[in-house]
Coordinates of C-alpha atoms in Angstrom, one line a residue:
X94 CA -20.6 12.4 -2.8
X95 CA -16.9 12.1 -4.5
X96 CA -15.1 8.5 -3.2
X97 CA -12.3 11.6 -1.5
X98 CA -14.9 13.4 0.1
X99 CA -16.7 10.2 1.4
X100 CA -12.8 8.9 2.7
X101 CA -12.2 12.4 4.0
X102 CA -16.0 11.8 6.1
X103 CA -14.6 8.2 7.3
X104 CA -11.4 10.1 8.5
X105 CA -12.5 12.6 10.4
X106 CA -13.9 10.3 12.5
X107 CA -11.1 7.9 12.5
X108 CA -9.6 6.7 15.7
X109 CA -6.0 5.7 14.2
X110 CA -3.6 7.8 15.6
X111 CA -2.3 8.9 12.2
X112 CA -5.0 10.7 12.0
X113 CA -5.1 12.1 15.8
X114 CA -2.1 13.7 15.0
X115 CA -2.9 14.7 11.9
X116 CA -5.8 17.0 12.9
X117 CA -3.5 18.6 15.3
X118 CA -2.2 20.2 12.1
X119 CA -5.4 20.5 10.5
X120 CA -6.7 22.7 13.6
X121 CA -3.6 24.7 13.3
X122 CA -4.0 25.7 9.8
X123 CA -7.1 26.8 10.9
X124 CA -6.0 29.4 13.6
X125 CA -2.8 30.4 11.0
X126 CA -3.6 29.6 7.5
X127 CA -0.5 28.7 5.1
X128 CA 0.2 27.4 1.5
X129 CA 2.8 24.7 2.7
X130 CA 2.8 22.3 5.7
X131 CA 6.2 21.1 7.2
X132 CA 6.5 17.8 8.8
X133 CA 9.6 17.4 10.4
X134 CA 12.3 14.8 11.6
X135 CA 15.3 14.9 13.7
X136 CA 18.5 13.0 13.7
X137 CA 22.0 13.1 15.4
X138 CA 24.2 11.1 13.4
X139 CA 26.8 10.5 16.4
X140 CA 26.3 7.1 15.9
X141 CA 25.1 4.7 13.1
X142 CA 21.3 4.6 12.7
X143 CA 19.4 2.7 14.8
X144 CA 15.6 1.2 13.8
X145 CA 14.3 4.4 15.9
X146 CA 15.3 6.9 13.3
X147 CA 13.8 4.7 10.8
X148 CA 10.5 4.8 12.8
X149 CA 10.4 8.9 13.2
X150 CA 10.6 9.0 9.5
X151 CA 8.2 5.8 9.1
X152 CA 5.5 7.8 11.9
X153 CA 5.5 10.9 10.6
X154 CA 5.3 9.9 6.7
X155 CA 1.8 7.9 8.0
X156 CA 1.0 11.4 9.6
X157 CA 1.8 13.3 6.4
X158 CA -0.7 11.1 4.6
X159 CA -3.5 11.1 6.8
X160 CA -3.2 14.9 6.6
X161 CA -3.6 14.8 2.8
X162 CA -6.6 12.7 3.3
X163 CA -8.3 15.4 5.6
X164 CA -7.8 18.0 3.7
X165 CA -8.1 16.9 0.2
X166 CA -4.5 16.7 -1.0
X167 CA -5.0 20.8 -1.5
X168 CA -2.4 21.8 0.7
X169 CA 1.4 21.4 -0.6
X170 CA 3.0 19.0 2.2
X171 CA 6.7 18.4 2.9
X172 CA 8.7 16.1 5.1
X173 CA 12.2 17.3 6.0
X174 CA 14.5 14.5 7.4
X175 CA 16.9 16.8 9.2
X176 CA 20.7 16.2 10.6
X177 CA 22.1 17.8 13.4
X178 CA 25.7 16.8 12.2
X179 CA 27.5 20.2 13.3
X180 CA 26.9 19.2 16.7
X181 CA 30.4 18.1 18.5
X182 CA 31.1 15.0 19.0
X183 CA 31.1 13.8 22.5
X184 CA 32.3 10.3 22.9
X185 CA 33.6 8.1 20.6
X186 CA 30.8 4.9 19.7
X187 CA 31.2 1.4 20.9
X188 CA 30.3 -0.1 17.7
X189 CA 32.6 1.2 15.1
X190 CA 36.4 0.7 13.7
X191 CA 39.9 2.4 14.0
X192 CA 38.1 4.5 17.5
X193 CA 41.6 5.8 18.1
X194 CA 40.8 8.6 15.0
X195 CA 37.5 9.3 16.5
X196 CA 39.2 9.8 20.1
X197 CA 41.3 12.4 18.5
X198 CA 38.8 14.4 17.3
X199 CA 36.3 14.8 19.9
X200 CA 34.7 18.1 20.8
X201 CA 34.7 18.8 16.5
X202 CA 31.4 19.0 14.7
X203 CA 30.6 15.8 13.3
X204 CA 31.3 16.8 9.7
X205 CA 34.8 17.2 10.4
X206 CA 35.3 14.3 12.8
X207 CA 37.3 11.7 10.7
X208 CA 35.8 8.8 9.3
X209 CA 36.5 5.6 11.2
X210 CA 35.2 3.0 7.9
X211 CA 37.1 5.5 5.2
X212 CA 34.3 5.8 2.9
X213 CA 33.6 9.5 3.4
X214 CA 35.2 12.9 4.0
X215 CA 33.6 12.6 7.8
X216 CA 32.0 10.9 10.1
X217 CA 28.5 12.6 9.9
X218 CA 28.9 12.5 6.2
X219 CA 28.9 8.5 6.6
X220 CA 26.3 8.6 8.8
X221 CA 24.1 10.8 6.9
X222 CA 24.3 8.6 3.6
X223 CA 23.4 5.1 5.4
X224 CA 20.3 7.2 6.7
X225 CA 19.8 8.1 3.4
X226 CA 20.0 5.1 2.0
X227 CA 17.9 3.2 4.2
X228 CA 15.5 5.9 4.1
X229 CA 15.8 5.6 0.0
X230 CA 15.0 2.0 0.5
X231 CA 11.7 2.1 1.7
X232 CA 10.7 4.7 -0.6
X233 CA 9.8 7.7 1.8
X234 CA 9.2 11.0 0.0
X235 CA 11.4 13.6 2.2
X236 CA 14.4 16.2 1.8
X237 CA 17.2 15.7 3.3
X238 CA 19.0 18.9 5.2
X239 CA 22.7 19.2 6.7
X240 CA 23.0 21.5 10.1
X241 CA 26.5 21.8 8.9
X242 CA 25.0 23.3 5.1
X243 CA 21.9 25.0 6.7
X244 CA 24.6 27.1 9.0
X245 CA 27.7 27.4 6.5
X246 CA 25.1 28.5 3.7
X247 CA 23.5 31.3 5.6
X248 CA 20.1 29.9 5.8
X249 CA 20.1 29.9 9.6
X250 CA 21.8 33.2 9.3
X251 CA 18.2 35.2 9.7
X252 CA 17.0 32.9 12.5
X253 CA 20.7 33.2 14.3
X254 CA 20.7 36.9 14.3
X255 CA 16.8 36.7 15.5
X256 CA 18.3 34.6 18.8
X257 CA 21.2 36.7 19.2
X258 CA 18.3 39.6 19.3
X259 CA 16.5 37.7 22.0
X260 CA 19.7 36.3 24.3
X261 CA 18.8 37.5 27.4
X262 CA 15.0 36.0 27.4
X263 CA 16.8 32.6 26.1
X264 CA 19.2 32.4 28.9
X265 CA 16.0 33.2 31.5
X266 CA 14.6 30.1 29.8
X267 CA 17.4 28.0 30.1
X268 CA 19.1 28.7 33.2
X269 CA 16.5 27.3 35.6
X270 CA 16.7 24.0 34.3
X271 CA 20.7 24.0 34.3
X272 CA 22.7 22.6 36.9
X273 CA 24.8 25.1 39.3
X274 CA 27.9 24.3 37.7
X275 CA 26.4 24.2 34.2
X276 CA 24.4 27.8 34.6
X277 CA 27.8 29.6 35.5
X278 CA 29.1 28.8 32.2
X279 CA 26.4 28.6 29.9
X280 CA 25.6 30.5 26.5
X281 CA 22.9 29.6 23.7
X282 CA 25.7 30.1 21.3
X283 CA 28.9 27.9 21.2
X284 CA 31.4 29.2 18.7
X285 CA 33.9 27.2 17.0
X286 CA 37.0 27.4 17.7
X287 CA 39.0 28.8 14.7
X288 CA 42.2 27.2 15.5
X289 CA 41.6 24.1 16.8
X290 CA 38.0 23.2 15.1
X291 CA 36.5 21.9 18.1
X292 CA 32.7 23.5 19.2
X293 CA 33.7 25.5 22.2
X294 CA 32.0 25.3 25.8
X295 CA 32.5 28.1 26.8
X296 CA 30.9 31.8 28.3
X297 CA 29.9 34.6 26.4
X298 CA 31.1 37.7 28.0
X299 CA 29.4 40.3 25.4
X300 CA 26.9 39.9 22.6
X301 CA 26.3 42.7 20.1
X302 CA 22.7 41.8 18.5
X303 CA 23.3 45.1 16.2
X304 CA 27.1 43.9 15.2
X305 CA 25.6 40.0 14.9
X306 CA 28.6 39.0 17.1
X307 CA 29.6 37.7 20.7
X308 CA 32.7 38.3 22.5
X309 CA 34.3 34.9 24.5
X310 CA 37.7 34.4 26.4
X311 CA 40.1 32.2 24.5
X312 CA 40.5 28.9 26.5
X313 CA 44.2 29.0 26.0
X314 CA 45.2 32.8 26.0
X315 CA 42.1 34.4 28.1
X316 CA 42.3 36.9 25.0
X317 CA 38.8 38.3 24.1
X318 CA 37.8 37.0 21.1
X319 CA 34.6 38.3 19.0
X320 CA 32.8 36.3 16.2
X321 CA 30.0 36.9 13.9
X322 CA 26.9 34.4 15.1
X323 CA 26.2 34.1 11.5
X324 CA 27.9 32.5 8.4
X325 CA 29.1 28.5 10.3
X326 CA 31.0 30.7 12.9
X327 CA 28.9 29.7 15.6
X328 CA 26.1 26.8 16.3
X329 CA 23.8 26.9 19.0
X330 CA 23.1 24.6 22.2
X331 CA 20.8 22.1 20.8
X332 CA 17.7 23.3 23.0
X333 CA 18.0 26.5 21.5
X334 CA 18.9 25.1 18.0
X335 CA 15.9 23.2 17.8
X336 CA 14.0 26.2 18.4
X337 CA 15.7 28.4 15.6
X338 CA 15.7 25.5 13.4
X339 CA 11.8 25.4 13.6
X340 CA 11.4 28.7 13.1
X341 CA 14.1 28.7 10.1
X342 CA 12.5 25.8 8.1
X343 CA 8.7 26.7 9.1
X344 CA 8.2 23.5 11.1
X345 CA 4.8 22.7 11.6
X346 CA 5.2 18.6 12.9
X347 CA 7.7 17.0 14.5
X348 CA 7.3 14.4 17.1
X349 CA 9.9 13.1 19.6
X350 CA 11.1 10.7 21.8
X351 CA 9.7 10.6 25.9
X352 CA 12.9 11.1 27.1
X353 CA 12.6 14.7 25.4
X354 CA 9.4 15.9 27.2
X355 CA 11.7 18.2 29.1
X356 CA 13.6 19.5 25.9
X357 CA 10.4 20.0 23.5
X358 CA 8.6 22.3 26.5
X359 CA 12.3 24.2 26.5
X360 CA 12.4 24.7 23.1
X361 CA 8.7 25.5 22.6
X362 CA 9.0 28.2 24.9
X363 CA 12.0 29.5 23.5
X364 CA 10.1 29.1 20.1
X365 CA 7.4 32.0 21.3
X366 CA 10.0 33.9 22.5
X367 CA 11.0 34.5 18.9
X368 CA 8.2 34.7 17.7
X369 CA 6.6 31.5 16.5
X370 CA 4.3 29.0 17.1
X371 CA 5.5 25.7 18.5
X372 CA 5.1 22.8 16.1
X373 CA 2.3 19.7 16.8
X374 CA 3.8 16.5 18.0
X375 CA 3.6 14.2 20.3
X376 CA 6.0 12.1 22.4
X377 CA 6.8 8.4 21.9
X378 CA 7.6 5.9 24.3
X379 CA 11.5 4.3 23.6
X380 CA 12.4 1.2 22.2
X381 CA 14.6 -1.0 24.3
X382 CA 16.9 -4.1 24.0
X383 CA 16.5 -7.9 24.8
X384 CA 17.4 -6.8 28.7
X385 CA 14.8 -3.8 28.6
X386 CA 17.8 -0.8 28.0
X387 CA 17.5 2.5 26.1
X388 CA 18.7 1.4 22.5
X389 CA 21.3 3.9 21.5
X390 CA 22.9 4.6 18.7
X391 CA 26.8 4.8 20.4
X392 CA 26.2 1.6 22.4
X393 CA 24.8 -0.4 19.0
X394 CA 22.3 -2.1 21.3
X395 CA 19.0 -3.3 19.8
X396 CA 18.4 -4.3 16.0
X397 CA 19.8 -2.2 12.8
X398 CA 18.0 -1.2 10.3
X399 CA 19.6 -4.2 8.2
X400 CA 19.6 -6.7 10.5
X401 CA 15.8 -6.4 10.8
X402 CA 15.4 -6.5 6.8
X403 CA 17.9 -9.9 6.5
X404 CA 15.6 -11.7 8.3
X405 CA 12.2 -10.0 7.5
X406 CA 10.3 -7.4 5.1
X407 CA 10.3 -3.9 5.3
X408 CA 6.6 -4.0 6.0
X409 CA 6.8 -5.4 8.5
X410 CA 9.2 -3.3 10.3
X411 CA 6.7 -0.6 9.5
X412 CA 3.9 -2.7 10.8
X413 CA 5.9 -2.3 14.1
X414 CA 6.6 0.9 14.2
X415 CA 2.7 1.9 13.6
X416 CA 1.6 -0.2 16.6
X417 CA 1.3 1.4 20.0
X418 CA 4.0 4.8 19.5
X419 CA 2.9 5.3 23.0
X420 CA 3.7 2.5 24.6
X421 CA 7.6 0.9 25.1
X422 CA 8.5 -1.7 23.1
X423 CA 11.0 -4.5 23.3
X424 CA 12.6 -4.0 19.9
X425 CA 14.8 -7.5 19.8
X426 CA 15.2 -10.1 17.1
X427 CA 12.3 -12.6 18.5
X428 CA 9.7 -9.6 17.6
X429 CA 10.1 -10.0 14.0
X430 CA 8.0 -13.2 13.2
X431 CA 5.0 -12.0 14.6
X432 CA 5.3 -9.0 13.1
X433 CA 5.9 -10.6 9.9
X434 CA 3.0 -12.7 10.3
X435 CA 0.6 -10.1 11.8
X436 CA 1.3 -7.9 8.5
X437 CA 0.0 -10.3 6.6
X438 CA -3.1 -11.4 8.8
X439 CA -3.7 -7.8 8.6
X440 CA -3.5 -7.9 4.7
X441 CA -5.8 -10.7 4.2
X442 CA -8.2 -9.2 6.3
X443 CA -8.2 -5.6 4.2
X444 CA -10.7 -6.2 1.4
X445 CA -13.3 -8.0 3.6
X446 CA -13.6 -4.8 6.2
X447 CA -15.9 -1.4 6.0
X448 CA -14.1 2.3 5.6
X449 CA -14.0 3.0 9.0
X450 CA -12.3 -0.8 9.7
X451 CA -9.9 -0.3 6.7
X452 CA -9.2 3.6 8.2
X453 CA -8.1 1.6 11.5
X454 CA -6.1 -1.5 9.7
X455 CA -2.2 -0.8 10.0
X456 CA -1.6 -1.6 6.4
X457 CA -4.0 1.3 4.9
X458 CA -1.3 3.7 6.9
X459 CA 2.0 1.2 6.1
X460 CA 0.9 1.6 2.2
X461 CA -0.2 5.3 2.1
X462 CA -3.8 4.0 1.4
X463 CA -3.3 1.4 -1.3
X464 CA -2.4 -1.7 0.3
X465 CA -0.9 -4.2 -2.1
X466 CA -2.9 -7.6 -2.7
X467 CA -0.7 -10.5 -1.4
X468 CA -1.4 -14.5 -1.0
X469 CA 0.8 -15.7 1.3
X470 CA -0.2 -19.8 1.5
X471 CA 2.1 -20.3 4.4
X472 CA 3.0 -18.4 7.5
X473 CA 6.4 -17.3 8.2
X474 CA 6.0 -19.4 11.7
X475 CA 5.2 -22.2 10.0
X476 CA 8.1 -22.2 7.7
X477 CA 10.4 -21.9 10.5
X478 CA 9.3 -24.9 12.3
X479 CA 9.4 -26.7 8.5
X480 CA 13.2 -25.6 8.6
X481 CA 13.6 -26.8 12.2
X482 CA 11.9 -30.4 11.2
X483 CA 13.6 -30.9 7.9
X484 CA 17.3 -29.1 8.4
X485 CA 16.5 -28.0 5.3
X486 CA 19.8 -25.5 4.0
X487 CA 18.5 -24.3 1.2
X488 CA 15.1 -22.8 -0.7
X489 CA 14.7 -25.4 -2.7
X490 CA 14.3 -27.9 0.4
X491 CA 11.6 -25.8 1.3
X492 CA 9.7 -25.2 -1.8
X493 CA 9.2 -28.9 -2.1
X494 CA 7.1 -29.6 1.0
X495 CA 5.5 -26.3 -0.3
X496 CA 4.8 -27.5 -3.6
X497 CA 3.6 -31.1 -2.0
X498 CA 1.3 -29.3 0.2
X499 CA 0.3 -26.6 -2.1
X500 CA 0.4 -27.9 -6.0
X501 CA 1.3 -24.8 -8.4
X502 CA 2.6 -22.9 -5.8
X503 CA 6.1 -22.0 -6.6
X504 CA 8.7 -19.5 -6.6
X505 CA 7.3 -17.9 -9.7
X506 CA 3.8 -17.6 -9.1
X507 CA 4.4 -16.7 -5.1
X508 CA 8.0 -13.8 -4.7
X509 CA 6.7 -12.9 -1.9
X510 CA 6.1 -16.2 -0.4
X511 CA 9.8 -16.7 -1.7
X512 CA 11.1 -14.1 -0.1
X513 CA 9.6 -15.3 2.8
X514 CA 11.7 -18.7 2.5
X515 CA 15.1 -16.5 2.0
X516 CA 14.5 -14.5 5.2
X517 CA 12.8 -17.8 7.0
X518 CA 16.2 -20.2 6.1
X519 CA 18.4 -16.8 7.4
X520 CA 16.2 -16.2 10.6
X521 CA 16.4 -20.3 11.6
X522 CA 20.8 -20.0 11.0
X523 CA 21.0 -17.0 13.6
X524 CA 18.9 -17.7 15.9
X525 CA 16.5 -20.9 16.2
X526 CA 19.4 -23.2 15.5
X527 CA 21.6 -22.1 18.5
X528 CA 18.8 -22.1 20.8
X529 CA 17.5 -25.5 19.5
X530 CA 17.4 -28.0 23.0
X531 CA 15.6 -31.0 22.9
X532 CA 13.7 -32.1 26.0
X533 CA 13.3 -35.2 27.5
X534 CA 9.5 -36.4 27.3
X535 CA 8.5 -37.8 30.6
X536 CA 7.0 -41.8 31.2
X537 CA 3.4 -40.3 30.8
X538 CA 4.3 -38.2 27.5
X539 CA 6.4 -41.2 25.5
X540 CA 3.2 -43.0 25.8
X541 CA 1.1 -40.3 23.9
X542 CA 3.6 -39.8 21.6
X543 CA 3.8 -43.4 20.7
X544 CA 0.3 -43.0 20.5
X545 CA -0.1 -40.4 18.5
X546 CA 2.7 -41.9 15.9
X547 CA 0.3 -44.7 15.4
X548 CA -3.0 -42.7 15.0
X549 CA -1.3 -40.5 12.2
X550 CA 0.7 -43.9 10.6
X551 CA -3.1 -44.8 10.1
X552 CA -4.2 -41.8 8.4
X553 CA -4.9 -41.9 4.7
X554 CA -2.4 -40.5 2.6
X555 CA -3.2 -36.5 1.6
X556 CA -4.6 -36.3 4.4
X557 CA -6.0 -32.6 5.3
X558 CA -4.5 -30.6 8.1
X559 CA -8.5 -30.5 10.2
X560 CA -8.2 -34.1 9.8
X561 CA -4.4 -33.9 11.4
X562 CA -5.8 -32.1 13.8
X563 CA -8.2 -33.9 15.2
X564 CA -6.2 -37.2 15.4
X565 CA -3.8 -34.8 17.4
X566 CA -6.6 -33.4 19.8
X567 CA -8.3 -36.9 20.1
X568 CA -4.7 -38.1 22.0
X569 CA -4.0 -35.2 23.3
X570 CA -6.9 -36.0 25.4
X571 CA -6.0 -37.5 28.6
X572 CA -4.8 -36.8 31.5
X573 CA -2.6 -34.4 32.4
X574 CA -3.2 -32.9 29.0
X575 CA -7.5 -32.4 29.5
X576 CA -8.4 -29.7 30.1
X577 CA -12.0 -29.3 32.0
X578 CA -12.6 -26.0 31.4
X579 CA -12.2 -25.8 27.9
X580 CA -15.0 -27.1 25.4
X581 CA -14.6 -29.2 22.2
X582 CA -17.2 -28.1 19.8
X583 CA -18.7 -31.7 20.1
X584 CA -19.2 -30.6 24.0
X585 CA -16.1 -32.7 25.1
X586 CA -13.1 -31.7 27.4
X587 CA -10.4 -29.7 25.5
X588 CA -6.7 -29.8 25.2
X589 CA -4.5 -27.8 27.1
X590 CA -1.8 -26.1 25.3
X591 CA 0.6 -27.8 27.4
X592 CA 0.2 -30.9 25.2
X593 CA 0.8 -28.8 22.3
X594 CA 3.8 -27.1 23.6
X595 CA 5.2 -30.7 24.9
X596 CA 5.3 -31.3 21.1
X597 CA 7.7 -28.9 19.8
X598 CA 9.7 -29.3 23.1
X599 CA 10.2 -32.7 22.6
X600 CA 10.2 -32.9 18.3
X601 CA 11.6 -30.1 17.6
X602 CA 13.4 -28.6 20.1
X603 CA 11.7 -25.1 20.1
X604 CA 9.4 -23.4 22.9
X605 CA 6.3 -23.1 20.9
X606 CA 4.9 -23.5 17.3
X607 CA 2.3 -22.8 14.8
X608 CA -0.7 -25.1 14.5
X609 CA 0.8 -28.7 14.9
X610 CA -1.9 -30.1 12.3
X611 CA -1.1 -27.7 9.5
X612 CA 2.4 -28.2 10.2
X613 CA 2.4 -31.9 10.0
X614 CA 0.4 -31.7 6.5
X615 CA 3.2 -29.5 5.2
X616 CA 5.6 -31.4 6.5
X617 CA 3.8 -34.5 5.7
X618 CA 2.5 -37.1 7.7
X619 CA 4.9 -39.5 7.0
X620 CA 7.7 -37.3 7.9
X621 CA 6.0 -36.0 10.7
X622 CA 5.8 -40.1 12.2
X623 CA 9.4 -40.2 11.6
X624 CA 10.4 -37.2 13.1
X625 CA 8.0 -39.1 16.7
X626 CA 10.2 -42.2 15.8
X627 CA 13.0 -40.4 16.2
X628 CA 12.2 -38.7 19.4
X629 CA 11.3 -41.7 21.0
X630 CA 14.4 -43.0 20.3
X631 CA 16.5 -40.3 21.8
X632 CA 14.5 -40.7 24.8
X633 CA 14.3 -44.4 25.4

């Protein structure tokens, strides 16, 4: 058996929810045979792009992949990363400049709202390219696509008309889930006004579906006025617009948020009514911010896309975005180092697994099947708490304790590991160092701590971080640090982590840390009897 076919054999049975999802597709195919598979993304660029449109691109592409895998790579696949930026724009953002310009052209299509930063001819056209370019940055294979040039163009203009010839089913979908006020004015199609530019509310009194027009009042006069549906005259509510665009563009997989549930069933059953089949998907749970809200892209709450790569790798952003889509998600700043340390946990782990275990480790899906092999002698928790210890300002601070505690590791042989300084030394500015608050050890603690000064003053120099360790357990046990119901592997009481957290309370000034014996043999043990010294000062 071919190394493919025996991969495809581990994935069929694969429990990794890339690959749930992608035999959705693969069952599809079977029931409707095609040449080409669409995988598909949505994005409304009323607002700069948050992390979650990074992670609909960042899901789906792991999808994509694991379809390739089932089905030999014969199928032609393609990811479309679409913009809905014809729709109107509704309110003006919290987040960006000069909001006055925005607040002047509400109601227009975000391609001819102004641009607040200057740097494009509109608003959705900025928005658009710093999608792009993050999306460029992290190397996904997709095509981009404009509402705006998709209805302008005439490439909707088949699919329009195809609405137009089923209105009256789409409005008996639509209208029992509107609102009394909302049903007496509603219409699928919204046309544009042609004098003001604004995407019109408004009812349609006639549609012709031979003539490809609809007939509307005129806000202003109450004159009749009757447009073609076709040609960027018209757009359509976005239920119904999501529909048409899936049967335009031969959707075939396109996931969305929870808060959607309602809207995919809408536009799935409007989908049939045209004609076509639905695409596969599923729904993910939301991300929320540091006080458990929605993150949204007007409010600029939660992390951007560039805030989370200043202060940590772009795998490991994806590393987060593969874990759990199901399940919500805090998606604040104090997530990143475990993610950045998890990624590579996960990494070190990859060669020494089976098929099926490598099928289930996030980085097989993060790196398409090829991850990368990566030594990463320090973890980016422990340099954190190295920059805490030393106040060290710059990389090269840090890359001597590094080179102390790891001779010939340097800069040169290890980029990742000095990338990992860079976003370590950033991460500490903006966050650790504000929070930093030293507490007060109590009567009981000052005594281990002098205690522990002296144990470690009497280790040998180069000592090894188990030998650290142990002098650190050793002290650590006594009352009220034992801890009964734990067992030493020489049968003894164990510590409780309350000794261990009393540590970087009191030393360091940060809630918790990584393992205080490897710390103290990176930071060095005189250093780290120096850093007791002067705790013990601050508190006598």
């Amino acid at each position: 058996m071919s190394d493919a076919a025996n991969l495809r054999e581990v994935a069929e049975q694969s429990g990794a929810w890339p690959f749930e999802e992608a035999r959705k597709v693969v069952a599809r195919l079977k029931k409707k045979p095609k040449d080409e598979v669409i995988f598909s993304t949505g994005y409304g660029p009323s607002g700069l792009p948050h992390i979650g449109t990074f992670g609909e691109v960042a899901r789906t592409t792991m999808v994509r992949h694991a379809f390739r895998v089932l089905t030999d790579d014969k199928i032609k696949t393609r990811l479309i990363a679409f913009s809905d930026d014809m729709d109107g724009l509704r309110k003006v953002p919290d987040n960006v400049p000069n909001k006055e310009l925005l607040a002047q052209d509400l109601g227009k299509p975000l391609t001819k709202v102004r641009d607040p930063f200057g740097t494009h001819p509109s608003f959705g056209e900025h928005n658009n390219a710093r999608l792009r370019a993050f999306l460029d940055t992290f190397g996904f294979d997709y095509e981009f696509l404009s509402s705006t040039q998709c209805y302008t163009s005439g490439r909707f203009d088949k699919a329009l008309l195809n609405v137009l010839a089923h209105f009256d089913q789409v409005m008996g979908i639509m209208l029992p889930s509107l609102r009394e006020e909302r049903a007496a004015t509603y219409s699928p199609f919204l046309p544009i006004d042609p004098k003001t530019g604004i995407v019109l509310q408004v009812p349609v009194t006639a549609h012709d579906a031979k003539a490809g027009t609809i007939t509307y009042e005129d806000p202003q006069t109450k004159a009749p006025v009757t447009v073609p549906v076709t040609g960027g005259k018209c757009k359509l509510q976005w239920k119904p617009d999501w529909a048409m665009r899936w049967t335009a563009l031969g959707v075939d997989y396109e996931m969305a948020g929870k808060d959607l549930i309602d809207s995919v069933k809408l536009s799935g059953e409007i989908c049939r009514t045209l004609g076509f089949t639905p695409p596969e998907g599923f729904n993910y749970e939301l991300f929320l911010d540091e006080k458990g809200q929605k993150i949204s892209k007007s409010k600029g709450n939660g992390l951007t896309i560039e805030e989370w790569l200043r202060y940590a790798s772009p795998e490991s952003l994806s590393l987060f975005m593969y874990r759990e889509p199901k399940a919500a998600k805090r998606l604040y700043f104090d997530v990143i180092p475990r993610n950045v340390d998890d990624y590579q946990q996960f990494l070190d782990g990859y060669p020494k697994q089976d098929a099926k275990q490598q099928l289930g480790n996030p980085v097989w899906h993060i790196h398409s099947g090829k991850p990368p092999a990566v030594e990463m002698p320090v973890t980016f928790a422990m340099l954190l708490t190295l920059v805490s210890s030393s106040n060290a300002e710059n990389a090269e601070t840090l890359w001597g304790f590094i080179g102390r505690y790891r001779p010939g590791v340097t800069a040169q042989s290890h980029p990742k590991l000095n990338q990992l300084v860079g976003y370590a030394l950033q991460y500490f500015k903006d966050f650790v160092l504000p929070e930093k608050k030293f507490r007060q050890p109590t009567d009981v603690e000052r005594a281990a701590l002098q205690d522990l000064r002296d144990a470690l003053a009497q280790l040998k120099a180069g000592a090894t971080a188990e030998e650290i360790q142990n002098v650190v357990y050793e002290i650590g046990r006594r009352e009220p640090f034992l801890d009964h119901k734990k067992k030493a592997k020489d049968g003894r009481p164990g510590v409780s982590l309350d000794w261990f957290n009393m540590l970087y309370q009191v030393l360091l000034g940060q809630e918790k840390g990584p393992r205080f014996g490897s710390f103290a043999a990176l930071y060095g043990v005189d250093n780290t009897v120096a850093m007791i010294d002067g705790a013990l000062a601050r508190s006598a």
